[in-house]
Tab-separated table of C-alpha atoms in Angstrom:
chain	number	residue	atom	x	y	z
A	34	UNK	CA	0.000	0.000	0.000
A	35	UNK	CA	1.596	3.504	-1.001
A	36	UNK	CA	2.475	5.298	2.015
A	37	UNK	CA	1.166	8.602	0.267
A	38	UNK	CA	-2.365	7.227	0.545
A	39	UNK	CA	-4.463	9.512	2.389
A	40	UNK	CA	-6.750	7.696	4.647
A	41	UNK	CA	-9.452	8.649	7.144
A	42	UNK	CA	-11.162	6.462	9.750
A	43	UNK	CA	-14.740	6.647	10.614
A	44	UNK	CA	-15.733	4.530	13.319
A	45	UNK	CA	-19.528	3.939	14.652
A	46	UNK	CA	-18.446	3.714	18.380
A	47	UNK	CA	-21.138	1.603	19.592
A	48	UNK	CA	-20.785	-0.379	16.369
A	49	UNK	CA	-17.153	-1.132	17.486
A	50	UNK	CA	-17.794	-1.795	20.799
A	51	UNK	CA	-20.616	-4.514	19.919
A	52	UNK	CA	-18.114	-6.603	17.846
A	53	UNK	CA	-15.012	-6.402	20.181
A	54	UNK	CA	-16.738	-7.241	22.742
A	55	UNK	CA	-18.564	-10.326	20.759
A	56	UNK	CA	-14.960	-11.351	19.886
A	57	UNK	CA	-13.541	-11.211	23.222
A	58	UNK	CA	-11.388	-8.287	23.348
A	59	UNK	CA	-11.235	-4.514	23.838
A	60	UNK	CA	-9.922	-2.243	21.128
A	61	UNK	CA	-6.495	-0.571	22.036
A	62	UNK	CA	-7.226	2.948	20.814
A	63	UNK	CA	-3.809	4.202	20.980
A	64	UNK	CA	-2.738	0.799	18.749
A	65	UNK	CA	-5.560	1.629	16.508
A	66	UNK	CA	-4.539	4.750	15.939
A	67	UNK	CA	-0.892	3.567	14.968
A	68	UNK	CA	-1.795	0.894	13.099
A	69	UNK	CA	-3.532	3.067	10.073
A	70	UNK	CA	-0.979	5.562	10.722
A	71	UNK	CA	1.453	2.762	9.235
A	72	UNK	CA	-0.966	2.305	6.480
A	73	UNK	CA	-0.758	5.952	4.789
A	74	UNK	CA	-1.385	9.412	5.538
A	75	UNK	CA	-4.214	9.387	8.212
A	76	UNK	CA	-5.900	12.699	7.660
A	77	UNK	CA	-8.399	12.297	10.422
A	78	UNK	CA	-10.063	10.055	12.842
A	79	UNK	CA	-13.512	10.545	13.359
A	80	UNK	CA	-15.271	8.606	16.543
A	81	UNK	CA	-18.855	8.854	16.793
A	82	UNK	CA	-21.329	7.871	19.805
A	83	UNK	CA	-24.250	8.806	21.353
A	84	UNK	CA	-24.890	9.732	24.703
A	85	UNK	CA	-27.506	10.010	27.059
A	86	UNK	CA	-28.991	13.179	28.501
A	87	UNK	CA	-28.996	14.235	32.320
A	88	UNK	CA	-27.140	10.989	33.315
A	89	UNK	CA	-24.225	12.773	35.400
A	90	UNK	CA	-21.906	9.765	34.626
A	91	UNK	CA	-21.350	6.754	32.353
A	92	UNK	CA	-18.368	4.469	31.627
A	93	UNK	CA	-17.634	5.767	28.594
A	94	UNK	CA	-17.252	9.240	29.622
A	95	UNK	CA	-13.495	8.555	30.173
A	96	UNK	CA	-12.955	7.117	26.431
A	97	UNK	CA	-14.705	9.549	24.582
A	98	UNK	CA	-11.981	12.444	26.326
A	99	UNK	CA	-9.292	9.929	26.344
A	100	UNK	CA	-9.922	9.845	22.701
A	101	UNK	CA	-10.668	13.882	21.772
A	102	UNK	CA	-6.782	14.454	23.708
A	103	UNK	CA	-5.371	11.901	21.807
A	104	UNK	CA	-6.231	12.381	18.351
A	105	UNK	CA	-9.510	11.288	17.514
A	106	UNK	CA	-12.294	13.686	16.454
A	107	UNK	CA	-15.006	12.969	18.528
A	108	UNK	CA	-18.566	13.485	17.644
A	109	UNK	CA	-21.315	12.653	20.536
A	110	UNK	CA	-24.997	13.619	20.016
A	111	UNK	CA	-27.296	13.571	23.001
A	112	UNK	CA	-30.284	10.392	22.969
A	113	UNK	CA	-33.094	10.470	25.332
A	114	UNK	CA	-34.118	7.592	27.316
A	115	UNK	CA	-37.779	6.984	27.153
A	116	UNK	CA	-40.394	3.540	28.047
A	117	UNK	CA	-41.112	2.087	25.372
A	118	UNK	CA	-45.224	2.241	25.732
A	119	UNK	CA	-46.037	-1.488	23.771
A	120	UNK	CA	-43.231	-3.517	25.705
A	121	UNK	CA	-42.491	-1.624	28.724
A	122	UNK	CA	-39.102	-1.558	28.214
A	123	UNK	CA	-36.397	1.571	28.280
A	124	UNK	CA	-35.527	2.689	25.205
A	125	UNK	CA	-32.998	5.012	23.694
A	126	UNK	CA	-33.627	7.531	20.925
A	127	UNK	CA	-30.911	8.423	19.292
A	128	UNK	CA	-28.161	6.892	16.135
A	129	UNK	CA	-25.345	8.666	14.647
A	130	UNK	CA	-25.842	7.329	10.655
A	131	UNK	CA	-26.295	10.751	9.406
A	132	UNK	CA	-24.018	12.967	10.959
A	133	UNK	CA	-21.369	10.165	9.964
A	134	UNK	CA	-22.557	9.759	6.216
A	135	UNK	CA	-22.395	13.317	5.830
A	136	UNK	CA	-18.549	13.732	7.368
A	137	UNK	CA	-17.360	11.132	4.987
A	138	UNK	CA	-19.452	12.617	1.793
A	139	UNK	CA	-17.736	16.035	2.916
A	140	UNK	CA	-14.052	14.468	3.274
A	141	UNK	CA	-14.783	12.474	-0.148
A	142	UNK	CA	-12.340	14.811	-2.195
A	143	UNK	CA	-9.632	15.290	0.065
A	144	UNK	CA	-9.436	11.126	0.931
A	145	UNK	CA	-7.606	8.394	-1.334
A	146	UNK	CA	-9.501	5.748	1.136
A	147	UNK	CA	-11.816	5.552	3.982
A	148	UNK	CA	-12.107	2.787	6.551
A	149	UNK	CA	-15.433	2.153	7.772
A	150	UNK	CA	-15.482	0.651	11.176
A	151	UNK	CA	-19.113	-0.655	11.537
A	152	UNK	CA	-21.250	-3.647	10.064
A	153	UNK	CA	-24.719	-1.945	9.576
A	154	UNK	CA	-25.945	-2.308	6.874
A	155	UNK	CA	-27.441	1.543	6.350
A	156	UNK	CA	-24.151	2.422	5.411
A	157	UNK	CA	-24.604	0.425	1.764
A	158	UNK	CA	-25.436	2.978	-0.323
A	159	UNK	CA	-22.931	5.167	1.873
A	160	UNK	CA	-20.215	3.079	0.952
A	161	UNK	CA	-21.484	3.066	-2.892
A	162	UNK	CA	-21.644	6.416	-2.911
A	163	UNK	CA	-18.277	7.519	-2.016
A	164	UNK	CA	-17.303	4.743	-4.448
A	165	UNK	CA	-18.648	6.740	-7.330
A	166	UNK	CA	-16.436	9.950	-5.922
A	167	UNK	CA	-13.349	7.370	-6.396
A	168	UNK	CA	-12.811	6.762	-3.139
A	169	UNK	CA	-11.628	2.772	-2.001
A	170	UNK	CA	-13.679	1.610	1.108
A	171	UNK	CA	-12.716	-0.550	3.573
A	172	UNK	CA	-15.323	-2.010	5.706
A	173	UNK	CA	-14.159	-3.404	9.359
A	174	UNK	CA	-16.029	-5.904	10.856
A	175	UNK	CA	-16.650	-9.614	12.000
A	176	UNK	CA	-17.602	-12.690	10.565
A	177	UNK	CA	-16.398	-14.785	13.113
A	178	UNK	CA	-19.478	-14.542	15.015
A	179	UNK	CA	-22.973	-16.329	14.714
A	180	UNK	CA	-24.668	-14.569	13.569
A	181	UNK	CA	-22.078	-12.353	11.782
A	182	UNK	CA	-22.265	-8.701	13.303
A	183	UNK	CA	-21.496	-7.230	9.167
A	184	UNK	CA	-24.519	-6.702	6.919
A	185	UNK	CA	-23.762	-8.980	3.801
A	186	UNK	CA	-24.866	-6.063	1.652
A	187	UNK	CA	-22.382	-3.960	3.101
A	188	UNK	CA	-19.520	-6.561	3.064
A	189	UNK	CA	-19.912	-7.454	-0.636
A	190	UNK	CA	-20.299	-3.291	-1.980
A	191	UNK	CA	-17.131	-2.324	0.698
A	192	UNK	CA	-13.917	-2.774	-1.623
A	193	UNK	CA	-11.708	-4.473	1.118
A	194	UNK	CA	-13.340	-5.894	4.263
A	195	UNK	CA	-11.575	-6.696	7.062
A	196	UNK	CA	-12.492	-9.012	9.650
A	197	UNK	CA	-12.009	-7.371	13.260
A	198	UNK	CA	-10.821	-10.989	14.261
A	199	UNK	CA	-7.434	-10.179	12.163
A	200	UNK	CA	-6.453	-7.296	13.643
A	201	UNK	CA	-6.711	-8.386	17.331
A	202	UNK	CA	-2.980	-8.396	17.871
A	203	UNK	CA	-2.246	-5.522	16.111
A	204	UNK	CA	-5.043	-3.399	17.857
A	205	UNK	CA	-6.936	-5.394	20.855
A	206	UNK	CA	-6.282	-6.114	24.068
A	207	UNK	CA	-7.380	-8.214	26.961
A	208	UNK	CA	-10.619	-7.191	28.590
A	209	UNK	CA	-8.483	-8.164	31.979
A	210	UNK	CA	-6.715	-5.198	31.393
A	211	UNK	CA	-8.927	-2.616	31.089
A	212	UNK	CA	-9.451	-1.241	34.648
A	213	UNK	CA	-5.163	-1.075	35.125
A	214	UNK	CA	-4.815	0.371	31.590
A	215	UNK	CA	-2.461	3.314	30.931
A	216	UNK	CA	-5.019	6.320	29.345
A	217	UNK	CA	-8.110	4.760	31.353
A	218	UNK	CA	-5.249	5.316	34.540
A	219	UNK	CA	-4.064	8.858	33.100
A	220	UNK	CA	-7.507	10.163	32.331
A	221	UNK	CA	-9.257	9.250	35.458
A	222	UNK	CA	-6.403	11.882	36.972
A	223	UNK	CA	-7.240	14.496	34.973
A	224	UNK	CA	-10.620	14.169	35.464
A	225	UNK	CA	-9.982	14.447	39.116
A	226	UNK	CA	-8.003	17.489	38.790
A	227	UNK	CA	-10.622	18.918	37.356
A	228	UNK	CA	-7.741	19.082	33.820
A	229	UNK	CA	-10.695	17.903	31.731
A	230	UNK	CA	-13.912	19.988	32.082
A	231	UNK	CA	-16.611	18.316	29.649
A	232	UNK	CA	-19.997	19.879	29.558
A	233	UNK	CA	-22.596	17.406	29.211
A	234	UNK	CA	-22.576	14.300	31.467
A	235	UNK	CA	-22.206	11.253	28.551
A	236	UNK	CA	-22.856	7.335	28.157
């Protein structure tokens, strides 16, 4: 792969999360990051998740600044949790397929590839799209689970896909060591000295 290729990453967050965690591991962020790095000229890094509104705090809080000091661009939008009225059940309102469809249709010109890191199948005609602009699409997801967690639509349009299960020892890590990890360790600090000073509360 020519090193001059300009590449950016998209990456559905909760998309990601869903198919690590079906294949066992957490996603190294930091390793992420470095491995595409190695792969071309990463332009930019986008990261996008929802999260909920007036919860003052969530797991994922930590990531998502871990992440936007470390360079990621991080797009959140607020969801609202609401009962569901036929089943009872709590629901959230609230998916990020737009806002990320429109960032890559924006960056379409200035990209040689992008790297899709979700397996929903919405992002089809996405993915075709871009296509027609002349940009290559990689789609990164898994296989290796039953049922698979990538769309077949999406995996046959994508030009390369890559099965998440292949790059756990370049970017995963042990779920063991998530609570010792370094940034998890580092950003917990700032946060209590007050270094990082979010607005919203997030999940």
């Amino acid at each position: 792969m020519s090193s001059i290729e300009k590449i950016a990453l998209f990456i559905d967050g909760s998309n990601l999360y869903a198919t690590s965690k079906a294949l066992g591991f957490d996603i190294d962020y930091r390793r992420l990051l470095g491995e595409f790095q190695s792969r071309g000229t990463l332009l930019r890094a986008f990261y996008y998740t929802t999260v909920i509104e007036d919860q003052e705090y969530s797991s994922i809080r930590p990531l998502i600044d871990w992440l936007d000091y470390n360079g990621y661009t991080v797009v959140t939008k607020l969801t609202k949790e609401f009962i569901d009225a036929a089943t009872g059940r709590r629901k959230v309102k609230g998916r990020m397929d737009v806002d990320l469809a429109v960032s890559a249709m924006e960056l379409a010109e200035h990209v040689d590839q992008i790297v899709l890191f979700s397996g929903d199948g919405d992002f089809r005609s996405l993915v075709e799209s871009l296509q027609r602009r002349g940009v290559r699409v990689t789609v990164v997801s898994t296989l290796s689970t039953s049922p698979p967690m990538v769309a077949d639509d999406l995996r046959r349009q994508a030009d390369v896909f890559i099965d998440l299960a292949e790059l756990k020892q370049k970017v995963g890590r042990d779920p063991t060591e998530r609570p010792g990890s370094r940034e998890m360790r580092q950003t917990s600090q700032f946060l209590a000295r007050g270094a990082i000073n979010r607005g919203d509360p997030v999940e």
